[in-house]
Short mmCIF file of C-alpha atoms in Angstrom, two decimals:
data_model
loop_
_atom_site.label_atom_id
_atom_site.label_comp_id
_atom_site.label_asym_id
_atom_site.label_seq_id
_atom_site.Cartn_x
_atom_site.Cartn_y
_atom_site.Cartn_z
CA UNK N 1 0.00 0.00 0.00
CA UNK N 2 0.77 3.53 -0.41
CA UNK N 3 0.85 5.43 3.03
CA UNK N 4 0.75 8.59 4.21
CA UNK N 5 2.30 9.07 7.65
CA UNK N 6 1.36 12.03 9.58
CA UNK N 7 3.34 11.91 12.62
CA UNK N 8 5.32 14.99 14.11
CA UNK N 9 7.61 12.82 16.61
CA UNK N 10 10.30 11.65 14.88
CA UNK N 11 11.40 8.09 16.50
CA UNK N 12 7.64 7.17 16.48
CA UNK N 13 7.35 7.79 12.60
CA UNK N 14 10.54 6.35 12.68
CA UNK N 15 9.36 3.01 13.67
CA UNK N 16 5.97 2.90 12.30
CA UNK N 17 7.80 3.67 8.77
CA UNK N 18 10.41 1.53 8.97
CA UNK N 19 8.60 -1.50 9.92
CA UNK N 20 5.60 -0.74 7.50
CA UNK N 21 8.69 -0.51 4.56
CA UNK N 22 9.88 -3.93 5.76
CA UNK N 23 6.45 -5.10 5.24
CA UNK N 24 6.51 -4.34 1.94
CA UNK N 25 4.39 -0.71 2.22
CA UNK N 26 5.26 2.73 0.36
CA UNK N 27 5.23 5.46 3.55
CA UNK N 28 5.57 9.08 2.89
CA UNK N 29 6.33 10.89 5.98
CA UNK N 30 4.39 14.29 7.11
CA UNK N 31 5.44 16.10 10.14
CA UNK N 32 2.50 18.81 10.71
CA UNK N 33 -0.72 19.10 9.98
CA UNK N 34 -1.09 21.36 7.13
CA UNK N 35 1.70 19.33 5.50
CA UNK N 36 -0.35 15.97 5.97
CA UNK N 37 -3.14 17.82 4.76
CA UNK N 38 -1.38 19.03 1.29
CA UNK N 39 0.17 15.65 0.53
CA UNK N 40 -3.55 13.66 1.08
CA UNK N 41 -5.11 16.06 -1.06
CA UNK N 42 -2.74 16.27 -3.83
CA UNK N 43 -1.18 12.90 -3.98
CA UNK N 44 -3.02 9.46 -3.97
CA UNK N 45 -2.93 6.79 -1.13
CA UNK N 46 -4.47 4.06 -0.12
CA UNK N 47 -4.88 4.63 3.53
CA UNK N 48 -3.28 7.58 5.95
CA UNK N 49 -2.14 7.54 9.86
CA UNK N 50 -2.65 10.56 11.46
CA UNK N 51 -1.90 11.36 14.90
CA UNK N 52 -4.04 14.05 16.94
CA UNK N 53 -0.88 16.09 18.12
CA UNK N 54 0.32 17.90 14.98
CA UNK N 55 1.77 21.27 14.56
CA UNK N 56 -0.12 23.84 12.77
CA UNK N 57 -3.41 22.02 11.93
CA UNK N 58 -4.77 19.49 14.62
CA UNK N 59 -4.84 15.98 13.13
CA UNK N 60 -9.06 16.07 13.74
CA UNK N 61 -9.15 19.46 12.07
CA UNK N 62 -6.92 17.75 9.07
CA UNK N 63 -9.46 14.66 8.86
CA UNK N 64 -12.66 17.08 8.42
CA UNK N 65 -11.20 18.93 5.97
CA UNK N 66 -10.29 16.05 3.80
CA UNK N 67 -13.63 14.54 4.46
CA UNK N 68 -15.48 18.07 3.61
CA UNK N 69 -13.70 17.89 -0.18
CA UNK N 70 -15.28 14.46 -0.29
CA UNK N 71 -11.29 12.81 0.18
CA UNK N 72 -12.78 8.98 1.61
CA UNK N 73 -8.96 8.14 1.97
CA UNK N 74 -9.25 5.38 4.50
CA UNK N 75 -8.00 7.10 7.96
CA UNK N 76 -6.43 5.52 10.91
CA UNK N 77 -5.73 8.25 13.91
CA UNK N 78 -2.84 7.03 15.92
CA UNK N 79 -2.54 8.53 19.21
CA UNK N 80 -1.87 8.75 23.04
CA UNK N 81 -5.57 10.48 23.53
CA UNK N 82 -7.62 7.68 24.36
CA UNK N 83 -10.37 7.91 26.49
CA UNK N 84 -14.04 7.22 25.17
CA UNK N 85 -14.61 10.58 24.38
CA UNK N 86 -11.49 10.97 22.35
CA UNK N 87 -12.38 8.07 20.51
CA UNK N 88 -15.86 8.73 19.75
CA UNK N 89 -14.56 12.78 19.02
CA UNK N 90 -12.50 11.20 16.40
CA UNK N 91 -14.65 8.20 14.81
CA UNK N 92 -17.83 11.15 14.49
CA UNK N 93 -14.71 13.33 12.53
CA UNK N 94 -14.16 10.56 9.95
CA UNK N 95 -11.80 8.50 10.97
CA UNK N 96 -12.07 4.72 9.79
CA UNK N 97 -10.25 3.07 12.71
CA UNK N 98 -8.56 4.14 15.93
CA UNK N 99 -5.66 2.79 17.83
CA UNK N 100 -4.44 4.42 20.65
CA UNK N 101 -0.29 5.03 21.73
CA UNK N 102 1.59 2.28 22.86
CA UNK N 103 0.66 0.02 20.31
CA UNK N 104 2.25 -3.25 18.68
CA UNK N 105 3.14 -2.41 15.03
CA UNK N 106 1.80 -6.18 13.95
CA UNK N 107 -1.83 -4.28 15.17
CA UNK N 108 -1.42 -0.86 13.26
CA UNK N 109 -0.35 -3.10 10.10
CA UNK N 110 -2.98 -5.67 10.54
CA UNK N 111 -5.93 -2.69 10.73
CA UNK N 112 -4.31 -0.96 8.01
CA UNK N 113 -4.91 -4.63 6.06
CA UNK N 114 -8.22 -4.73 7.20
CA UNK N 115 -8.71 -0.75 5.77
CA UNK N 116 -7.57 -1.94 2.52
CA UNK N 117 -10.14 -4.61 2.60
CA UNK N 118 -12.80 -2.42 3.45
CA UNK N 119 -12.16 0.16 0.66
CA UNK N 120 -11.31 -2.09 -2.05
CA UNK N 121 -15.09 -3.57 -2.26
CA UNK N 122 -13.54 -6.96 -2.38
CA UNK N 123 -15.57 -10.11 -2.32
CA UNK N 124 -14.85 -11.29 1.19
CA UNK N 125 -13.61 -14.87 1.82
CA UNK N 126 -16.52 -17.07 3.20
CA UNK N 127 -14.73 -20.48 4.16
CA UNK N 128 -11.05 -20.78 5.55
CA UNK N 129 -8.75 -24.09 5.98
CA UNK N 130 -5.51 -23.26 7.72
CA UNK N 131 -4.10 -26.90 8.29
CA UNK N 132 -6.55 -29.44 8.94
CA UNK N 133 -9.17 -26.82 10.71
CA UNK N 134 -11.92 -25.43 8.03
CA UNK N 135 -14.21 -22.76 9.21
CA UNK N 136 -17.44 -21.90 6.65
CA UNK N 137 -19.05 -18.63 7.20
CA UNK N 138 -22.12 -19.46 5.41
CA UNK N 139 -22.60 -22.95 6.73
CA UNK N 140 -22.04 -21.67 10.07
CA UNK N 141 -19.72 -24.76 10.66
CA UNK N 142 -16.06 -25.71 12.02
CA UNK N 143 -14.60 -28.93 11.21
CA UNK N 144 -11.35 -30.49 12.33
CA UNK N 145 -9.87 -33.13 10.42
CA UNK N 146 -13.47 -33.43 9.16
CA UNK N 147 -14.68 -34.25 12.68
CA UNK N 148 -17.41 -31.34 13.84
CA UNK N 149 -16.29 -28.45 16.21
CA UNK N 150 -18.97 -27.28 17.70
CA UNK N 151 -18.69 -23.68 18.95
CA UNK N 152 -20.81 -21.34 20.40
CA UNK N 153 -21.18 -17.77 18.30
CA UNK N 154 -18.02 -15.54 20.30
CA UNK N 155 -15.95 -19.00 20.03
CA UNK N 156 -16.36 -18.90 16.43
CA UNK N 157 -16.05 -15.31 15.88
CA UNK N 158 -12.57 -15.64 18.13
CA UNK N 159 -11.82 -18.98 15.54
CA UNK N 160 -12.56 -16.56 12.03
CA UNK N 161 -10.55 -13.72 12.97
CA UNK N 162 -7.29 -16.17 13.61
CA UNK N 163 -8.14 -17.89 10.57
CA UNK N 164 -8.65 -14.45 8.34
CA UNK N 165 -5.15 -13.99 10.11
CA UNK N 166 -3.36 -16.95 9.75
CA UNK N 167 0.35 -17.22 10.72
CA UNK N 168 0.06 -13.67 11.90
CA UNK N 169 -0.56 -12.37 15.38
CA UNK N 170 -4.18 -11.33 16.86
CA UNK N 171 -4.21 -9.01 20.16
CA UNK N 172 -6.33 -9.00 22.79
CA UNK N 173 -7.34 -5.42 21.64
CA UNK N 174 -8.24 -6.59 17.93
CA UNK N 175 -10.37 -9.43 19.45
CA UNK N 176 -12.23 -6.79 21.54
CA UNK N 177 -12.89 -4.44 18.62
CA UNK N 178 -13.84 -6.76 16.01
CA UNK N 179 -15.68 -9.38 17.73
CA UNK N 180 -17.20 -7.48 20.71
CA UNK N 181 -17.00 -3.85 19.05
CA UNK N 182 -15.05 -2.35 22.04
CA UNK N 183 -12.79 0.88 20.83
CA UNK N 184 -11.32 0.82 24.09
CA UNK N 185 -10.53 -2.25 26.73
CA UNK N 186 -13.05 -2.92 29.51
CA UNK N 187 -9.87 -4.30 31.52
CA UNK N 188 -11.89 -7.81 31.57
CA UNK N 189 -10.56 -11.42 31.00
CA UNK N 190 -13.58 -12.13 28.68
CA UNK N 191 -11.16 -12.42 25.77
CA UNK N 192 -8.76 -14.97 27.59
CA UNK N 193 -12.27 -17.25 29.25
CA UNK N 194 -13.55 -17.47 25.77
CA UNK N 195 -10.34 -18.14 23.90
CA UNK N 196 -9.58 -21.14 26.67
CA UNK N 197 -12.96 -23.13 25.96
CA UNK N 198 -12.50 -22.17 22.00
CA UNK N 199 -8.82 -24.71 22.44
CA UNK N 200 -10.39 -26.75 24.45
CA UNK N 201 -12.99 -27.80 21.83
CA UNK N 202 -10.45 -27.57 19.24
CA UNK N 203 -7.78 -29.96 21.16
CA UNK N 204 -10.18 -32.45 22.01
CA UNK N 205 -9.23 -35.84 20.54
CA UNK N 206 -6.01 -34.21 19.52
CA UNK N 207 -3.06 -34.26 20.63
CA UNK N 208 -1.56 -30.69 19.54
CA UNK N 209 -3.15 -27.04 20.00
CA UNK N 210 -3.71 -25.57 16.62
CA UNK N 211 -3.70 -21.80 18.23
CA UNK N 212 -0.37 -20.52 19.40
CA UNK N 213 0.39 -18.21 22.63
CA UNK N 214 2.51 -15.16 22.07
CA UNK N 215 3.46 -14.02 25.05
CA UNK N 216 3.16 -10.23 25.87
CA UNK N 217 1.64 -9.80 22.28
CA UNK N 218 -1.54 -11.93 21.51
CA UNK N 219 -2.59 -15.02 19.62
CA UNK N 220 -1.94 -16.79 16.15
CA UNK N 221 -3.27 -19.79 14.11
CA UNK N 222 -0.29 -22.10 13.22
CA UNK N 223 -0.22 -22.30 9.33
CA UNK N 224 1.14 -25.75 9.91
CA UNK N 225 -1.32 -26.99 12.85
#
């Protein structure tokens, strides 16, 4: 993808660029807001992060503007504001997504994936196999090694979004916002009970765990369970 970086502190666009280029991205790098502003109107990308704090134009007051031309650049703010009302401030200006500073950089690239998806109009995937586990959306169904898995409706939500990420790593935050719709953590272990009876069902009458543990980071489907 082609991304526009609007960050003014340098070792955080630092990071986020450097890691986003390793991953393959294009990043162009704006340090204030009226800068930001000039390169998403006049160039052409497929998503932007914007953080909140800019010089000269505030990052919100840079998102209304490009929305008020019509721009529908997919937008994720990036920032250390993140209470409700900061959120909700900055999902009612326009923004697509919202993550909130510290973050991992496997999250910000993961949503930015998910942006892509959203804007590109894409026919989205109804069944997934990653190793011997097939989930079908439409069917409503999870087999493993053709044996039924039966899961109750969060369990299987928890089971898709490892799947659609297979081999890459799902945090407890991007659990919370896509399969609860939480923009903010509810300091609960509701991710970790649900998760626990999901590999339970999913081990039984096997002898390996098909969902890995990352500590300090989050989850992931092994591509080779």
């Amino acid at each position: 993808m082609d991304v526009l970086l609007a960050e003014d502190d340098l070792e955080t666009a630092g990071f986020v660029a450097d890691g986003l280029r390793a991953l393959g991205h294009e990043v162009t790098h704006a340090t204030t807001g009226d800068g930001a502003l000039k390169a998403a109107t006049e160039g052409s990308f497929d998503a932007v992060i914007l953080d909140r704090m800019l010089p000269g134009l505030e990052g919100l007051e840079v998102l209304r503007q490009l929305r008020a031309r019509s721009n529908r650049v997919p937008v994720l703010v990036l920032t250390a504001l993140g209470g409700i009302s900061d959120r909700v401030d900055g999902l009612d200006a326009g923004a697509d997504d919202y993550l909130v500073k510290p973050f991992a950089l496997v999250e910000l690239a993961a949503r930015l994936n998910a942006l892509a998806r959203r804007s590109s109009g894409a026919d989205p995937a109804t069944r997934f196999e990653v190793g011997d586990v097939v989930l079908d959306l439409l069917r409503r169904d999870v087999t493993r090694a053709g044996r039924p898995v039966l899961l109750q409706p969060r369990e299987f939500a928890l089971l898709e979004q490892l799947m659609r990420h297979a081999g890459r790593i799902v945090t407890r935050t991007m659990f919370l916002d896509l399969v609860w719709g939480f923009h903010f953590d509810p300091q609960t272990n509701i991710v970790e009970s649900h998760l626990s009876r999901l590999r339970t069902k999913l081990r039984e009458g096997f002898a390996d765990d098909p969902i890995e543990t990352i500590r300090g980071s989050g989850y992931r489907m092994r591509i080779d369970a």
